[in-house]
PDB file of C-alpha atoms in Angstrom:
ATOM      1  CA  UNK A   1       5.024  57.495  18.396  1.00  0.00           C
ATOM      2  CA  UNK A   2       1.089  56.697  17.727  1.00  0.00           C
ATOM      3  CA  UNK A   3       1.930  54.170  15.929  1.00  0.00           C
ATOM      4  CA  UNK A   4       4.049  52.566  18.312  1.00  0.00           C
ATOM      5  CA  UNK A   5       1.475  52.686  21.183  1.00  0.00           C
ATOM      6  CA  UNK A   6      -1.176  51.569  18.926  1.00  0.00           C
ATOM      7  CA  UNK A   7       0.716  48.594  17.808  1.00  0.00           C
ATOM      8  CA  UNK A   8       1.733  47.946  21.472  1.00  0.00           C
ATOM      9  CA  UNK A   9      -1.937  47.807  22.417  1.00  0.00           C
ATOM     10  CA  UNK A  10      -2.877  45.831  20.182  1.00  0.00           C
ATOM     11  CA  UNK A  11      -0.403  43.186  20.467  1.00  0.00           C
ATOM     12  CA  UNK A  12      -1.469  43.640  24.185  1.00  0.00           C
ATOM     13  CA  UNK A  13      -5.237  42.776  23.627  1.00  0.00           C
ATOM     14  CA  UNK A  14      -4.890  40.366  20.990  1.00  0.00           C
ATOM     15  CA  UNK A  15      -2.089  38.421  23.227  1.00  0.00           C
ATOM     16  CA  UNK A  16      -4.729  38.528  26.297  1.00  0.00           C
ATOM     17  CA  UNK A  17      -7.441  37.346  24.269  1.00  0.00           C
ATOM     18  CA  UNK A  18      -5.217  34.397  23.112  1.00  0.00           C
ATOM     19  CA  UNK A  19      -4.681  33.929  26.808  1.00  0.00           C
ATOM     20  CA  UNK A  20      -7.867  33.900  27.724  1.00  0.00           C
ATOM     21  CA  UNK A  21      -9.366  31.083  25.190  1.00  0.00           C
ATOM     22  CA  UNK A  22      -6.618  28.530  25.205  1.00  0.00           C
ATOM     23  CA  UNK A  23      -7.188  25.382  26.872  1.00  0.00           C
ATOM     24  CA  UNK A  24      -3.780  24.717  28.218  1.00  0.00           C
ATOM     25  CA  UNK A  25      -2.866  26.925  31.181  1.00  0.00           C
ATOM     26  CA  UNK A  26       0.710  27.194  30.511  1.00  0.00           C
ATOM     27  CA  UNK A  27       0.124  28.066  27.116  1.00  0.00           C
ATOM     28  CA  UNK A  28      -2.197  30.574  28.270  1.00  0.00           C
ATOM     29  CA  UNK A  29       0.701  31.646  30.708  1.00  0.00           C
ATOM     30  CA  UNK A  30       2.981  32.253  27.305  1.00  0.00           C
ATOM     31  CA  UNK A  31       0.629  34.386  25.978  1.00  0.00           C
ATOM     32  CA  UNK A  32      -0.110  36.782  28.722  1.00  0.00           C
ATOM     33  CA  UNK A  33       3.491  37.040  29.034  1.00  0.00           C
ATOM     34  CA  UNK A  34       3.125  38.551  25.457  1.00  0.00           C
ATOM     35  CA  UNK A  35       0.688  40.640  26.933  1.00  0.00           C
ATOM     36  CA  UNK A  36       2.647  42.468  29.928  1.00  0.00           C
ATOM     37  CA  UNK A  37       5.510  42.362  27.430  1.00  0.00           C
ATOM     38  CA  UNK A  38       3.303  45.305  25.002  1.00  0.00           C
ATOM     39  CA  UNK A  39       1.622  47.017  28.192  1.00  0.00           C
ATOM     40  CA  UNK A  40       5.485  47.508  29.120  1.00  0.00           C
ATOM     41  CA  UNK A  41       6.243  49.089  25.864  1.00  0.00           C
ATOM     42  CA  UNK A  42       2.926  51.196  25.940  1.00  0.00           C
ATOM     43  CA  UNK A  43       4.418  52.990  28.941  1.00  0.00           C
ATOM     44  CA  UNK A  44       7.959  53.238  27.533  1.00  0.00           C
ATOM     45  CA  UNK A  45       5.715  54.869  24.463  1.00  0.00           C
ATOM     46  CA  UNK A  46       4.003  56.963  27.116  1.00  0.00           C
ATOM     47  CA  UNK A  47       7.185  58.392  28.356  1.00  0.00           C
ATOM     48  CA  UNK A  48       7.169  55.818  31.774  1.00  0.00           C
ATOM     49  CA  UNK A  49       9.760  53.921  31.774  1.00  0.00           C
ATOM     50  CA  UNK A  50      10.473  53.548  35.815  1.00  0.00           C
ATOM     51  CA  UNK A  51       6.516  52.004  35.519  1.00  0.00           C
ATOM     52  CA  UNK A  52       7.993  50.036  32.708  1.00  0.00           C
ATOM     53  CA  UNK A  53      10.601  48.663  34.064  1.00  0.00           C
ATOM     54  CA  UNK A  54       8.357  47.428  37.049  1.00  0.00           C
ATOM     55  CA  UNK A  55       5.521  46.001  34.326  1.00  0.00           C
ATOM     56  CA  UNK A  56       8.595  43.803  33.072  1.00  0.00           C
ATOM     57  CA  UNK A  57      10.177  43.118  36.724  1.00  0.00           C
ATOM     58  CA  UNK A  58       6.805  42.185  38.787  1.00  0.00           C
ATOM     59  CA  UNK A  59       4.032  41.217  36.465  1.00  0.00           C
ATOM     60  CA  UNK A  60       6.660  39.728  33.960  1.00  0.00           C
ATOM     61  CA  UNK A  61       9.175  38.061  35.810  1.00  0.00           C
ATOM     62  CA  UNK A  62       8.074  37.276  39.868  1.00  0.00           C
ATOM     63  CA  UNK A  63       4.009  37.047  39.197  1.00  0.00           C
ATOM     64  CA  UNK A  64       4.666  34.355  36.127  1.00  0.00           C
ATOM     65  CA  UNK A  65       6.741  32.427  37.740  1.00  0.00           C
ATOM     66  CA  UNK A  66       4.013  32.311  40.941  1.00  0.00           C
ATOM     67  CA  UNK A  67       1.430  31.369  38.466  1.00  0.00           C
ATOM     68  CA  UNK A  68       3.554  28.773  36.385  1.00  0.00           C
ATOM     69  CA  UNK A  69       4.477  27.361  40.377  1.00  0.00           C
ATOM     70  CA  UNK A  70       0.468  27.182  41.431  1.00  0.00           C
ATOM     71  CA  UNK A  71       0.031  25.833  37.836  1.00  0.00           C
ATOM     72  CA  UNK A  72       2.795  23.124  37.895  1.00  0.00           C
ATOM     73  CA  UNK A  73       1.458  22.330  41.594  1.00  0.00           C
ATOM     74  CA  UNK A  74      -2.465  22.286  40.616  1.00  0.00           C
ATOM     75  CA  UNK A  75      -1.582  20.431  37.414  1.00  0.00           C
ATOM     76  CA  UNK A  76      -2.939  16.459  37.884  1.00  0.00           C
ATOM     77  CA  UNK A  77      -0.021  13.832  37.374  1.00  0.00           C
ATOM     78  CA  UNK A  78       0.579  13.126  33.568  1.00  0.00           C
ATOM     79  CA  UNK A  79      -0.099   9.436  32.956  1.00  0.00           C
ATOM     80  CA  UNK A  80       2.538   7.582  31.126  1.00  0.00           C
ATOM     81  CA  UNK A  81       0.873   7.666  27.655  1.00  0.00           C
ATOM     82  CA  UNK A  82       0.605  11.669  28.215  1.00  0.00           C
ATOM     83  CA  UNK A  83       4.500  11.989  28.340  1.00  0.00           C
ATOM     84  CA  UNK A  84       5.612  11.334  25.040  1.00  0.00           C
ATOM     85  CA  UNK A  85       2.715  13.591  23.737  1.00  0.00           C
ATOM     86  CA  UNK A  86       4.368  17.165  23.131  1.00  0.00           C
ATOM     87  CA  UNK A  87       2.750  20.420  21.997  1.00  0.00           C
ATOM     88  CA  UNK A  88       2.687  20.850  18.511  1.00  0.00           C
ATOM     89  CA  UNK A  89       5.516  22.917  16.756  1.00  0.00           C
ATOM     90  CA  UNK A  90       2.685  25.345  15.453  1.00  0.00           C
ATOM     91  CA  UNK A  91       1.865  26.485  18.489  1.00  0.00           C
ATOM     92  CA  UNK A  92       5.205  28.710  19.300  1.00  0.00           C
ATOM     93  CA  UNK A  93       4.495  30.401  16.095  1.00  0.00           C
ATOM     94  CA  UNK A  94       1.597  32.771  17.452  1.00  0.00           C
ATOM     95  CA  UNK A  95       3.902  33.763  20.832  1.00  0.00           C
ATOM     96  CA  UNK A  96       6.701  34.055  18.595  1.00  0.00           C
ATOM     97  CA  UNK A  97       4.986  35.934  15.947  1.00  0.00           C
ATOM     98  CA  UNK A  98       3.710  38.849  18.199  1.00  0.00           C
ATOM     99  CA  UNK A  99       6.791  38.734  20.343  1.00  0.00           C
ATOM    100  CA  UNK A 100       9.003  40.014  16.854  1.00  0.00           C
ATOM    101  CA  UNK A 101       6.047  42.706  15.894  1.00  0.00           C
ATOM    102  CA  UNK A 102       6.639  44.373  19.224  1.00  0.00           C
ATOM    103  CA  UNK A 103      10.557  43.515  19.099  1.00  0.00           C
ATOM    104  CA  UNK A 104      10.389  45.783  16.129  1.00  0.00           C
ATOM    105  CA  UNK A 105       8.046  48.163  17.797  1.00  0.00           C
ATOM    106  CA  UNK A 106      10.392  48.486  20.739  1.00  0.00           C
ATOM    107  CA  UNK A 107      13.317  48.927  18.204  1.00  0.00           C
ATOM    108  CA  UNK A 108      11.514  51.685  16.583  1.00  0.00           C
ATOM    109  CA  UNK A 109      10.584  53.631  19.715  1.00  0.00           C
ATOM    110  CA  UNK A 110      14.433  53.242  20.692  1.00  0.00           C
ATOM    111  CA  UNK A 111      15.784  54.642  17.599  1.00  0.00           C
ATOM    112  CA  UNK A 112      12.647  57.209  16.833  1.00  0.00           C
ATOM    113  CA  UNK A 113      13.313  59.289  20.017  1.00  0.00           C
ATOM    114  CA  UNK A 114      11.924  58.933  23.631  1.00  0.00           C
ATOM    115  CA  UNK A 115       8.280  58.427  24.039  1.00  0.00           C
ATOM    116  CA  UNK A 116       6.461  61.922  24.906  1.00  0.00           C
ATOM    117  CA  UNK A 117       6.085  62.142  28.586  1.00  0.00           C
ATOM    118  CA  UNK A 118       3.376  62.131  30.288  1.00  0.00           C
ATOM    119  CA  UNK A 119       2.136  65.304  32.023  1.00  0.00           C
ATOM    120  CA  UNK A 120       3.116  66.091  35.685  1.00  0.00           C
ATOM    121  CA  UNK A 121       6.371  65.929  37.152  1.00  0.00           C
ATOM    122  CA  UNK A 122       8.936  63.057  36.811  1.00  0.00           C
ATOM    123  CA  UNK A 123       8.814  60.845  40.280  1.00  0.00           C
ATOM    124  CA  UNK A 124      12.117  58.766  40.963  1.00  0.00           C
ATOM    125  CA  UNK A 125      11.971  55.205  42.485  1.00  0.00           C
ATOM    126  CA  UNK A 126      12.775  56.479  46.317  1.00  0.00           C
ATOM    127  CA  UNK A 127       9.699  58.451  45.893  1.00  0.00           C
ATOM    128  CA  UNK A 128       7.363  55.528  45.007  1.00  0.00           C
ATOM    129  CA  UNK A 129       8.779  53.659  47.842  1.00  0.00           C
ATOM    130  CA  UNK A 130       8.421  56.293  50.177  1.00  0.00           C
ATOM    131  CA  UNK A 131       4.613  56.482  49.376  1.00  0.00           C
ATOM    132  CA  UNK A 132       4.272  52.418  48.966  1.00  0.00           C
ATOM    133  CA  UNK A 133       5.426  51.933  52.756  1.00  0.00           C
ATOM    134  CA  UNK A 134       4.419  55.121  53.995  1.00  0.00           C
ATOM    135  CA  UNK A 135       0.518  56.006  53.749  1.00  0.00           C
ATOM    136  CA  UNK A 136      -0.087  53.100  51.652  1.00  0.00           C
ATOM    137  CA  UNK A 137       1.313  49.958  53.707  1.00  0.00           C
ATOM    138  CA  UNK A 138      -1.778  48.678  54.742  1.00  0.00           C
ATOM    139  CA  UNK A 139      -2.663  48.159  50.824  1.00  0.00           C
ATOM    140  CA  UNK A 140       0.717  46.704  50.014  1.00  0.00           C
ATOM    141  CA  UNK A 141       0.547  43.985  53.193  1.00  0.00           C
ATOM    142  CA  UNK A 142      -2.888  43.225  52.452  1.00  0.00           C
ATOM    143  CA  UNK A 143      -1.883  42.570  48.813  1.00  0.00           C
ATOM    144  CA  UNK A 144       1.050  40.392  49.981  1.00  0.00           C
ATOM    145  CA  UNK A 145      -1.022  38.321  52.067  1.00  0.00           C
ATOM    146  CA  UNK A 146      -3.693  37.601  49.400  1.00  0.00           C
ATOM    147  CA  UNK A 147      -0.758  36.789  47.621  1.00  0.00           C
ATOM    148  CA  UNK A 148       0.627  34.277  50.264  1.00  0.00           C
ATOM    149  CA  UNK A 149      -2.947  32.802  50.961  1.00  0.00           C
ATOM    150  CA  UNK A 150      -3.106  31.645  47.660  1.00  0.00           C
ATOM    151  CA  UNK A 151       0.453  30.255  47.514  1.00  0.00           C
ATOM    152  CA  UNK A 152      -0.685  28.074  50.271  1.00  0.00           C
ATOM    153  CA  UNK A 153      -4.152  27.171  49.177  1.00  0.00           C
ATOM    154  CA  UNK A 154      -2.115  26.263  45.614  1.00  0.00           C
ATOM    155  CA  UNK A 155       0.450  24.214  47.432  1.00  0.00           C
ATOM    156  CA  UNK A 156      -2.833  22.149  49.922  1.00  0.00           C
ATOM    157  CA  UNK A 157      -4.870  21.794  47.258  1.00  0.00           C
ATOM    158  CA  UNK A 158      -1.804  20.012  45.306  1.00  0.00           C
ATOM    159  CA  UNK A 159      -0.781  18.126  47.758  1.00  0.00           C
ATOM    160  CA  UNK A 160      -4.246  16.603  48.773  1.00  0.00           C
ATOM    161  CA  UNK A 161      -4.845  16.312  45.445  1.00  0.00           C
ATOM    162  CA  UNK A 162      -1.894  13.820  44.720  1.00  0.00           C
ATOM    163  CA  UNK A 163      -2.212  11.918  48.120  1.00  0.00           C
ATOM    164  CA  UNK A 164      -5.871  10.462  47.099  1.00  0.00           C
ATOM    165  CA  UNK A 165      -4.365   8.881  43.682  1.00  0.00           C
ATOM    166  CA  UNK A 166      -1.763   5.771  43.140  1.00  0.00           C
TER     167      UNK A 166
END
């Protein structure tokens, strides 16, 4: 199961750092994907699959699809000659490249046995809800608000944005 967390982590850095240096944003978006994809086998490794589960759910899922929303809004208006351009075929093969190494590294931890837990006691979903919206609220609105602020300033900046061009 070493293995299997090294390999996870790093896919996981190598996938951020490919994030980090490209110049397109939504292939930079692809990549980090990649990213959360490993950390949520690292916990599954780790013997945490409830906090895997929510690596794939939140950061995975709802926070990419915010970011590919306030990129698509930010993103200037593709001039005509821009349209036909396309990316390259060469650049799915990095993405897809990392995404079958930890395919296979998620098949092996599967089939090799549940990762070794972690130590402590298990805590079931009710229970991290319970402490989310009980003594830890304020944190959780505040971080939903940040959120929404920059939804908004995303969606003004877009929009003033396109209303000074033709």
């Amino acid at each position: 199961m070493n293995l299997a967390f090294y390999v996870s982590g790093v896919i996981a850095v190598l996938a951020t750092f490919l994030a980090i240096t490209r110049r397109e944003a939504i292939h930079g978006l692809v990549y980090l994907v990649v990213s959360l994809l490993a950390a949520a086998v690292a916990f599954l490794v780790l013997g945490a699959p409830f906090a895997a589960a929510l690596e794939v759910i939140t950061y995975a899922g709802a926070m990419m699809v915010m970011l590919l929303f306030a990129v698509m809004t930010l993103s200037p208006k593709a001039r005509k000659e821009d349209d036909a351009k396309r990316p390259h075929p060469w650049f799915w093969l990095g993405p897809l490249l990392l995404s079958v190494l930890l395919t296979g590294d998620f098949i092996y931890v599967l089939f090799a046995g549940k990762g070794s837990p972690v130590s402590g006691s298990a805590v079931s979903p009710r229970q991290v809800g319970q402490v989310l919206f009980g003594p830890y609220v304020l944190g959780v609105e505040l971080a939903s608000m940040l959120l929404l602020a920059g939804l908004v300033g995303a969606y003004h900046l877009g929009r003033n944005g396109s209303q000074g061009r033709s």
